[in-house]
Amino acid sequence: MGCCKCCCVLLLAVVLIVGASLGLFSAFFPYPEHASCRVDWIFGNTCSDVKSRLINQIKLWSTDDCTTKQQCNYEYVGEEGSTIRGLHITPVMSFVDKFNFTLTDGSGGLCYVKGASESTASYAVIDFGTNYCNLKNLIIGSELDHNPKYNENSTNSVCTMYSLAHCNIYT
Ligand SMILES: *[C@@H]1O[C@H](CO)[C@@H](O)[C@H](O)[C@H]1NC(C)=O
Ligand SMILES: *[C@@H]1O[C@H](CO)[C@@H](O)[C@H](O)[C@H]1NC(C)=O
């Protein structure tokens, strides 16, 4: 894993330097300029259910025992209107990421959620999908993805390494 990450970093660094020097940054680099992720979800659960499940999951994973899993070091910051806020420290990279979920009730008991995660390290450009997984692991952990009406959408241009991310790999 260490070697593979190293190669990825070098490869992406070369792509970045070449792309930037040719003035073709966006053509070569399909991700946001700063490591971050925005995802839209539809849940077949009411927003009050979604909210309590997400908050419970963040609190459950607020332990700092990261020896065996990535699902640690979450911090519940609080809620403000329909927005839930939290922090996550990435065990491998030690980046502090801030994230939020904004919930909107839809008809038929659906809940529309906008999730966002962003590295607080200003120099972070690539994140191996960490910002996406900060959000997605909470969805998986709280089993919100089990409802048949569950749906997710995002793209590389608003979510760093979205198409490559494999959450839950640091087991
Ligand atoms: C959620 O976080 C994103 C990324 O940091 C930020 O751009 C957005 O304004 C935040 N949304 C709310 C409602 O605070
Ligand atoms: C999800 O899809 C909708 C409809 O196509 C689009 O407007 C929205 O920007 C997408 N969300 C993300 C995070 O890409």
PDB file of C-alpha atoms and ligand atoms in Angstrom:
ATOM      1  CA  MET A   1       0.000   0.000   0.000  1.00  0.00           C
ATOM      2  CA  GLY A   2       2.815   2.427   0.926  1.00  0.00           C
ATOM      3  CA  CYS A   3       4.646   1.824  -2.336  1.00  0.00           C
ATOM      4  CA  CYS A   4       1.482   2.071  -4.404  1.00  0.00           C
ATOM      5  CA  LYS A   5       0.607   5.392  -2.734  1.00  0.00           C
ATOM      6  CA  CYS A   6       4.111   6.645  -3.368  1.00  0.00           C
ATOM      7  CA  CYS A   7       3.851   5.839  -7.073  1.00  0.00           C
ATOM      8  CA  CYS A   8       0.439   7.496  -7.229  1.00  0.00           C
ATOM      9  CA  VAL A   9       1.798  10.649  -5.599  1.00  0.00           C
ATOM     10  CA  LEU A  10       4.741  10.791  -8.008  1.00  0.00           C
ATOM     11  CA  LEU A  11       2.569  10.136 -11.031  1.00  0.00           C
ATOM     12  CA  LEU A  12       0.037  12.766 -10.037  1.00  0.00           C
ATOM     13  CA  ALA A  13       2.808  15.226  -9.198  1.00  0.00           C
ATOM     14  CA  VAL A  14       4.216  14.785 -12.714  1.00  0.00           C
ATOM     15  CA  VAL A  15       0.782  15.184 -14.256  1.00  0.00           C
ATOM     16  CA  LEU A  16       0.217  18.335 -12.185  1.00  0.00           C
ATOM     17  CA  ILE A  17       3.548  19.922 -13.110  1.00  0.00           C
ATOM     18  CA  VAL A  18       3.239  19.107 -16.802  1.00  0.00           C
ATOM     19  CA  GLY A  19      -0.411  20.159 -16.879  1.00  0.00           C
ATOM     20  CA  ALA A  20       0.225  23.426 -15.060  1.00  0.00           C
ATOM     21  CA  SER A  21       3.239  24.317 -17.202  1.00  0.00           C
ATOM     22  CA  LEU A  22       1.246  23.757 -20.370  1.00  0.00           C
ATOM     23  CA  GLY A  23      -1.644  25.785 -19.008  1.00  0.00           C
ATOM     24  CA  LEU A  24      -3.827  22.742 -19.312  1.00  0.00           C
ATOM     25  CA  PHE A  25      -4.494  22.240 -15.618  1.00  0.00           C
ATOM     26  CA  SER A  26      -8.174  21.477 -15.852  1.00  0.00           C
ATOM     27  CA  ALA A  27      -7.777  19.219 -18.886  1.00  0.00           C
ATOM     28  CA  PHE A  28      -5.225  17.049 -17.097  1.00  0.00           C
ATOM     29  CA  PHE A  29      -6.641  17.262 -13.622  1.00  0.00           C
ATOM     30  CA  PRO A  30     -10.331  16.401 -13.384  1.00  0.00           C
ATOM     31  CA  TYR A  31     -10.721  17.060  -9.635  1.00  0.00           C
ATOM     32  CA  PRO A  32     -11.438  20.179  -7.541  1.00  0.00           C
ATOM     33  CA  GLU A  33      -8.353  22.427  -7.085  1.00  0.00           C
ATOM     34  CA  HIS A  34      -8.500  21.784  -3.347  1.00  0.00           C
ATOM     35  CA  ALA A  35      -9.084  18.286  -1.906  1.00  0.00           C
ATOM     36  CA  SER A  36     -12.800  18.208  -1.233  1.00  0.00           C
ATOM     37  CA  CYS A  37     -16.017  16.400  -2.067  1.00  0.00           C
ATOM     38  CA  ARG A  38     -19.659  17.224  -2.621  1.00  0.00           C
ATOM     39  CA  VAL A  39     -22.220  14.426  -2.887  1.00  0.00           C
ATOM     40  CA  ASP A  40     -25.997  14.473  -3.288  1.00  0.00           C
ATOM     41  CA  TRP A  41     -28.039  11.681  -1.712  1.00  0.00           C
ATOM     42  CA  ILE A  42     -31.664  10.621  -1.661  1.00  0.00           C
ATOM     43  CA  PHE A  43     -32.713   8.476   1.289  1.00  0.00           C
ATOM     44  CA  GLY A  44     -35.940   6.545   1.652  1.00  0.00           C
ATOM     45  CA  ASN A  45     -35.997   7.607   5.292  1.00  0.00           C
ATOM     46  CA  THR A  46     -37.432  10.723   6.904  1.00  0.00           C
ATOM     47  CA  CYS A  47     -34.927  13.493   7.587  1.00  0.00           C
ATOM     48  CA  SER A  48     -35.365  13.152  11.349  1.00  0.00           C
ATOM     49  CA  ASP A  49     -34.368   9.472  11.051  1.00  0.00           C
ATOM     50  CA  VAL A  50     -31.438  10.332   8.749  1.00  0.00           C
ATOM     51  CA  LYS A  51     -30.282  13.045  11.131  1.00  0.00           C
ATOM     52  CA  SER A  52     -30.323  10.863  14.243  1.00  0.00           C
ATOM     53  CA  ARG A  53     -28.596   7.959  12.459  1.00  0.00           C
ATOM     54  CA  LEU A  54     -25.792  10.191  11.157  1.00  0.00           C
ATOM     55  CA  ILE A  55     -25.245  11.883  14.519  1.00  0.00           C
ATOM     56  CA  ASN A  56     -25.222   8.497  16.309  1.00  0.00           C
ATOM     57  CA  GLN A  57     -22.687   7.139  13.815  1.00  0.00           C
ATOM     58  CA  ILE A  58     -20.365  10.143  14.197  1.00  0.00           C
ATOM     59  CA  LYS A  59     -20.468   9.779  17.980  1.00  0.00           C
ATOM     60  CA  LEU A  60     -19.960   6.007  17.788  1.00  0.00           C
ATOM     61  CA  TRP A  61     -16.806   6.564  15.708  1.00  0.00           C
ATOM     62  CA  SER A  62     -15.386   9.390  17.819  1.00  0.00           C
ATOM     63  CA  THR A  63     -12.936   6.997  19.498  1.00  0.00           C
ATOM     64  CA  ASP A  64      -9.260   7.653  18.782  1.00  0.00           C
ATOM     65  CA  ASP A  65      -8.453   3.926  18.552  1.00  0.00           C
ATOM     66  CA  CYS A  66      -7.385   3.803  14.908  1.00  0.00           C
ATOM     67  CA  THR A  67      -5.232   0.700  15.112  1.00  0.00           C
ATOM     68  CA  THR A  68      -7.607  -1.542  13.237  1.00  0.00           C
ATOM     69  CA  LYS A  69      -9.902   0.692  11.265  1.00  0.00           C
ATOM     70  CA  GLN A  70     -10.461   3.983   9.488  1.00  0.00           C
ATOM     71  CA  GLN A  71     -13.758   4.523  11.301  1.00  0.00           C
ATOM     72  CA  CYS A  72     -12.340   6.521  14.177  1.00  0.00           C
ATOM     73  CA  ASN A  73     -11.387  10.100  14.993  1.00  0.00           C
ATOM     74  CA  TYR A  74     -14.738  11.566  13.993  1.00  0.00           C
ATOM     75  CA  GLU A  75     -15.939  14.518  16.006  1.00  0.00           C
ATOM     76  CA  TYR A  76     -19.518  15.750  16.201  1.00  0.00           C
ATOM     77  CA  VAL A  77     -19.457  19.550  16.080  1.00  0.00           C
ATOM     78  CA  GLY A  78     -23.189  20.207  16.233  1.00  0.00           C
ATOM     79  CA  GLU A  79     -26.300  21.012  14.249  1.00  0.00           C
ATOM     80  CA  GLU A  80     -27.518  24.340  12.977  1.00  0.00           C
ATOM     81  CA  GLY A  81     -30.941  24.439  11.352  1.00  0.00           C
ATOM     82  CA  SER A  82     -30.987  21.508   8.915  1.00  0.00           C
ATOM     83  CA  THR A  83     -27.187  21.169   8.791  1.00  0.00           C
ATOM     84  CA  ILE A  84     -25.081  18.690  10.775  1.00  0.00           C
ATOM     85  CA  ARG A  85     -21.367  19.461  11.162  1.00  0.00           C
ATOM     86  CA  GLY A  86     -18.405  17.276  12.048  1.00  0.00           C
ATOM     87  CA  LEU A  87     -14.663  16.763  11.764  1.00  0.00           C
ATOM     88  CA  HIS A  88     -12.588  13.759  10.784  1.00  0.00           C
ATOM     89  CA  ILE A  89      -8.878  13.208  11.241  1.00  0.00           C
ATOM     90  CA  THR A  90      -7.523  10.812   8.632  1.00  0.00           C
ATOM     91  CA  PRO A  91      -5.408   8.168  10.391  1.00  0.00           C
ATOM     92  CA  VAL A  92      -2.931   7.611   7.547  1.00  0.00           C
ATOM     93  CA  MET A  93      -2.417  11.185   6.392  1.00  0.00           C
ATOM     94  CA  SER A  94      -3.349  13.000   9.638  1.00  0.00           C
ATOM     95  CA  PHE A  95      -5.343  15.564   7.678  1.00  0.00           C
ATOM     96  CA  VAL A  96      -8.163  17.266   9.523  1.00  0.00           C
ATOM     97  CA  ASP A  97     -11.232  17.351   7.310  1.00  0.00           C
ATOM     98  CA  LYS A  98     -14.398  19.257   8.086  1.00  0.00           C
ATOM     99  CA  PHE A  99     -17.701  17.993   6.759  1.00  0.00           C
ATOM    100  CA  ASN A 100     -21.391  18.740   6.822  1.00  0.00           C
ATOM    101  CA  PHE A 101     -24.720  17.272   5.737  1.00  0.00           C
ATOM    102  CA  THR A 102     -27.686  19.492   4.870  1.00  0.00           C
ATOM    103  CA  LEU A 103     -31.052  17.698   4.991  1.00  0.00           C
ATOM    104  CA  THR A 104     -34.232  18.633   3.129  1.00  0.00           C
ATOM    105  CA  ASP A 105     -37.499  16.728   3.521  1.00  0.00           C
ATOM    106  CA  GLY A 106     -39.044  15.563   0.250  1.00  0.00           C
ATOM    107  CA  SER A 107     -42.488  14.136  -0.511  1.00  0.00           C
ATOM    108  CA  GLY A 108     -43.234  10.464   0.154  1.00  0.00           C
ATOM    109  CA  GLY A 109     -41.023  10.309   3.225  1.00  0.00           C
ATOM    110  CA  LEU A 110     -37.818  10.903   1.245  1.00  0.00           C
ATOM    111  CA  CYS A 111     -34.921  12.950   2.522  1.00  0.00           C
ATOM    112  CA  TYR A 112     -32.615  14.884   0.163  1.00  0.00           C
ATOM    113  CA  VAL A 113     -29.138  15.376   1.569  1.00  0.00           C
ATOM    114  CA  LYS A 114     -26.199  17.456   0.369  1.00  0.00           C
ATOM    115  CA  GLY A 115     -22.939  16.237   1.871  1.00  0.00           C
ATOM    116  CA  ALA A 116     -19.649  18.146   1.750  1.00  0.00           C
ATOM    117  CA  SER A 117     -16.176  17.397   3.078  1.00  0.00           C
ATOM    118  CA  GLU A 118     -13.080  19.519   2.724  1.00  0.00           C
ATOM    119  CA  SER A 119      -9.477  19.183   3.862  1.00  0.00           C
ATOM    120  CA  THR A 120      -8.411  22.001   6.174  1.00  0.00           C
ATOM    121  CA  ALA A 121      -4.842  21.613   4.868  1.00  0.00           C
ATOM    122  CA  SER A 122      -4.576  24.353   2.253  1.00  0.00           C
ATOM    123  CA  TYR A 123      -1.948  22.434   0.260  1.00  0.00           C
ATOM    124  CA  ALA A 124      -4.029  19.239  -0.030  1.00  0.00           C
ATOM    125  CA  VAL A 125      -4.918  18.538  -3.639  1.00  0.00           C
ATOM    126  CA  ILE A 126      -5.185  14.757  -3.883  1.00  0.00           C
ATOM    127  CA  ASP A 127      -6.708  12.775  -1.048  1.00  0.00           C
ATOM    128  CA  PHE A 128      -7.120   9.165  -2.326  1.00  0.00           C
ATOM    129  CA  GLY A 129     -10.869   9.641  -1.971  1.00  0.00           C
ATOM    130  CA  THR A 130     -10.669  10.445   1.734  1.00  0.00           C
ATOM    131  CA  ASN A 131     -13.089  13.362   1.630  1.00  0.00           C
ATOM    132  CA  TYR A 132     -15.625  11.178  -0.174  1.00  0.00           C
ATOM    133  CA  CYS A 133     -15.099   8.311   2.260  1.00  0.00           C
ATOM    134  CA  ASN A 134     -15.417  10.637   5.280  1.00  0.00           C
ATOM    135  CA  LEU A 135     -19.034  11.025   4.198  1.00  0.00           C
ATOM    136  CA  LYS A 136     -19.715   7.641   2.599  1.00  0.00           C
ATOM    137  CA  ASN A 137     -18.478   5.565   5.531  1.00  0.00           C
ATOM    138  CA  LEU A 138     -21.040   7.275   7.774  1.00  0.00           C
ATOM    139  CA  ILE A 139     -23.784   6.365   5.283  1.00  0.00           C
ATOM    140  CA  ILE A 140     -22.612   2.736   5.131  1.00  0.00           C
ATOM    141  CA  GLY A 141     -22.104   2.498   8.895  1.00  0.00           C
ATOM    142  CA  SER A 142     -25.584   3.809   9.677  1.00  0.00           C
ATOM    143  CA  GLU A 143     -27.051   1.468   7.006  1.00  0.00           C
ATOM    144  CA  LEU A 144     -28.810   4.365   5.291  1.00  0.00           C
ATOM    145  CA  ASP A 145     -27.817   2.759   1.973  1.00  0.00           C
ATOM    146  CA  HIS A 146     -30.018  -0.300   2.644  1.00  0.00           C
ATOM    147  CA  ASN A 147     -33.322   1.357   1.686  1.00  0.00           C
ATOM    148  CA  PRO A 148     -34.339   0.535  -1.941  1.00  0.00           C
ATOM    149  CA  LYS A 149     -34.980   4.266  -2.609  1.00  0.00           C
ATOM    150  CA  TYR A 150     -31.397   5.093  -1.690  1.00  0.00           C
ATOM    151  CA  ASN A 151     -29.532   6.993  -4.424  1.00  0.00           C
ATOM    152  CA  GLU A 152     -26.213   8.809  -4.659  1.00  0.00           C
ATOM    153  CA  ASN A 153     -24.674  11.104  -7.237  1.00  0.00           C
ATOM    154  CA  SER A 154     -21.467  13.035  -7.654  1.00  0.00           C
ATOM    155  CA  THR A 155     -18.648  13.495 -10.183  1.00  0.00           C
ATOM    156  CA  ASN A 156     -14.867  13.869 -10.166  1.00  0.00           C
ATOM    157  CA  SER A 157     -15.153  17.607 -10.870  1.00  0.00           C
ATOM    158  CA  VAL A 158     -16.779  18.242  -7.473  1.00  0.00           C
ATOM    159  CA  CYS A 159     -15.394  15.247  -5.555  1.00  0.00           C
ATOM    160  CA  THR A 160     -11.668  14.456  -5.477  1.00  0.00           C
ATOM    161  CA  MET A 161     -10.980  10.945  -6.849  1.00  0.00           C
ATOM    162  CA  TYR A 162     -14.685  10.011  -6.683  1.00  0.00           C
ATOM    163  CA  SER A 163     -14.477   7.425  -9.468  1.00  0.00           C
ATOM    164  CA  LEU A 164     -11.419   5.747  -7.924  1.00  0.00           C
ATOM    165  CA  ALA A 165     -12.395   5.786  -4.265  1.00  0.00           C
ATOM    166  CA  HIS A 166     -12.746   2.508  -2.407  1.00  0.00           C
ATOM    167  CA  CYS A 167     -14.040   3.308   1.045  1.00  0.00           C
ATOM    168  CA  ASN A 168     -13.376   0.956   3.950  1.00  0.00           C
ATOM    169  CA  ILE A 169     -10.081  -0.248   2.457  1.00  0.00           C
ATOM    170  CA  TYR A 170      -7.974   0.607   5.515  1.00  0.00           C
ATOM    171  CA  THR A 171      -9.053  -2.446   7.464  1.00  0.00           C
TER     172      THR A 171
HETATM  173  C1  LIG B   1     -20.449  22.545   3.977  1.00  0.00           C
HETATM  174  O1  LIG B   1     -19.056  22.376   3.742  1.00  0.00           O
HETATM  175  C2  LIG B   1     -18.636  22.868   2.466  1.00  0.00           C
HETATM  176  C3  LIG B   1     -17.162  22.492   2.320  1.00  0.00           C
HETATM  177  O2  LIG B   1     -16.402  22.925   3.400  1.00  0.00           O
HETATM  178  C4  LIG B   1     -18.867  24.375   2.403  1.00  0.00           C
HETATM  179  O3  LIG B   1     -18.482  24.851   1.129  1.00  0.00           O
HETATM  180  C5  LIG B   1     -20.348  24.631   2.609  1.00  0.00           C
HETATM  181  O4  LIG B   1     -20.579  26.029   2.650  1.00  0.00           O
HETATM  182  C6  LIG B   1     -20.831  24.005   3.915  1.00  0.00           C
HETATM  183  N1  LIG B   1     -22.292  24.119   4.007  1.00  0.00           N
HETATM  184  C7  LIG B   1     -22.888  24.663   5.060  1.00  0.00           C
HETATM  185  C8  LIG B   1     -24.366  24.705   5.007  1.00  0.00           C
HETATM  186  O5  LIG B   1     -22.263  25.096   6.022  1.00  0.00           O
HETATM  187  C1  LIG B   2     -26.543  15.286  -8.922  1.00  0.00           C
HETATM  188  O1  LIG B   2     -27.402  15.312 -10.039  1.00  0.00           O
HETATM  189  C2  LIG B   2     -28.140  16.523 -10.194  1.00  0.00           C
HETATM  190  C3  LIG B   2     -29.110  16.314 -11.347  1.00  0.00           C
HETATM  191  O2  LIG B   2     -28.440  15.858 -12.486  1.00  0.00           O
HETATM  192  C4  LIG B   2     -27.180  17.685 -10.434  1.00  0.00           C
HETATM  193  O3  LIG B   2     -27.869  18.900 -10.560  1.00  0.00           O
HETATM  194  C5  LIG B   2     -26.235  17.763  -9.230  1.00  0.00           C
HETATM  195  O4  LIG B   2     -25.268  18.791  -9.428  1.00  0.00           O
HETATM  196  C6  LIG B   2     -25.537  16.438  -8.994  1.00  0.00           C
HETATM  197  N1  LIG B   2     -24.788  16.539  -7.759  1.00  0.00           N
HETATM  198  C7  LIG B   2     -23.471  16.395  -7.691  1.00  0.00           C
HETATM  199  C8  LIG B   2     -22.866  16.528  -6.328  1.00  0.00           C
HETATM  200  O5  LIG B   2     -22.760  16.165  -8.643  1.00  0.00           O
END
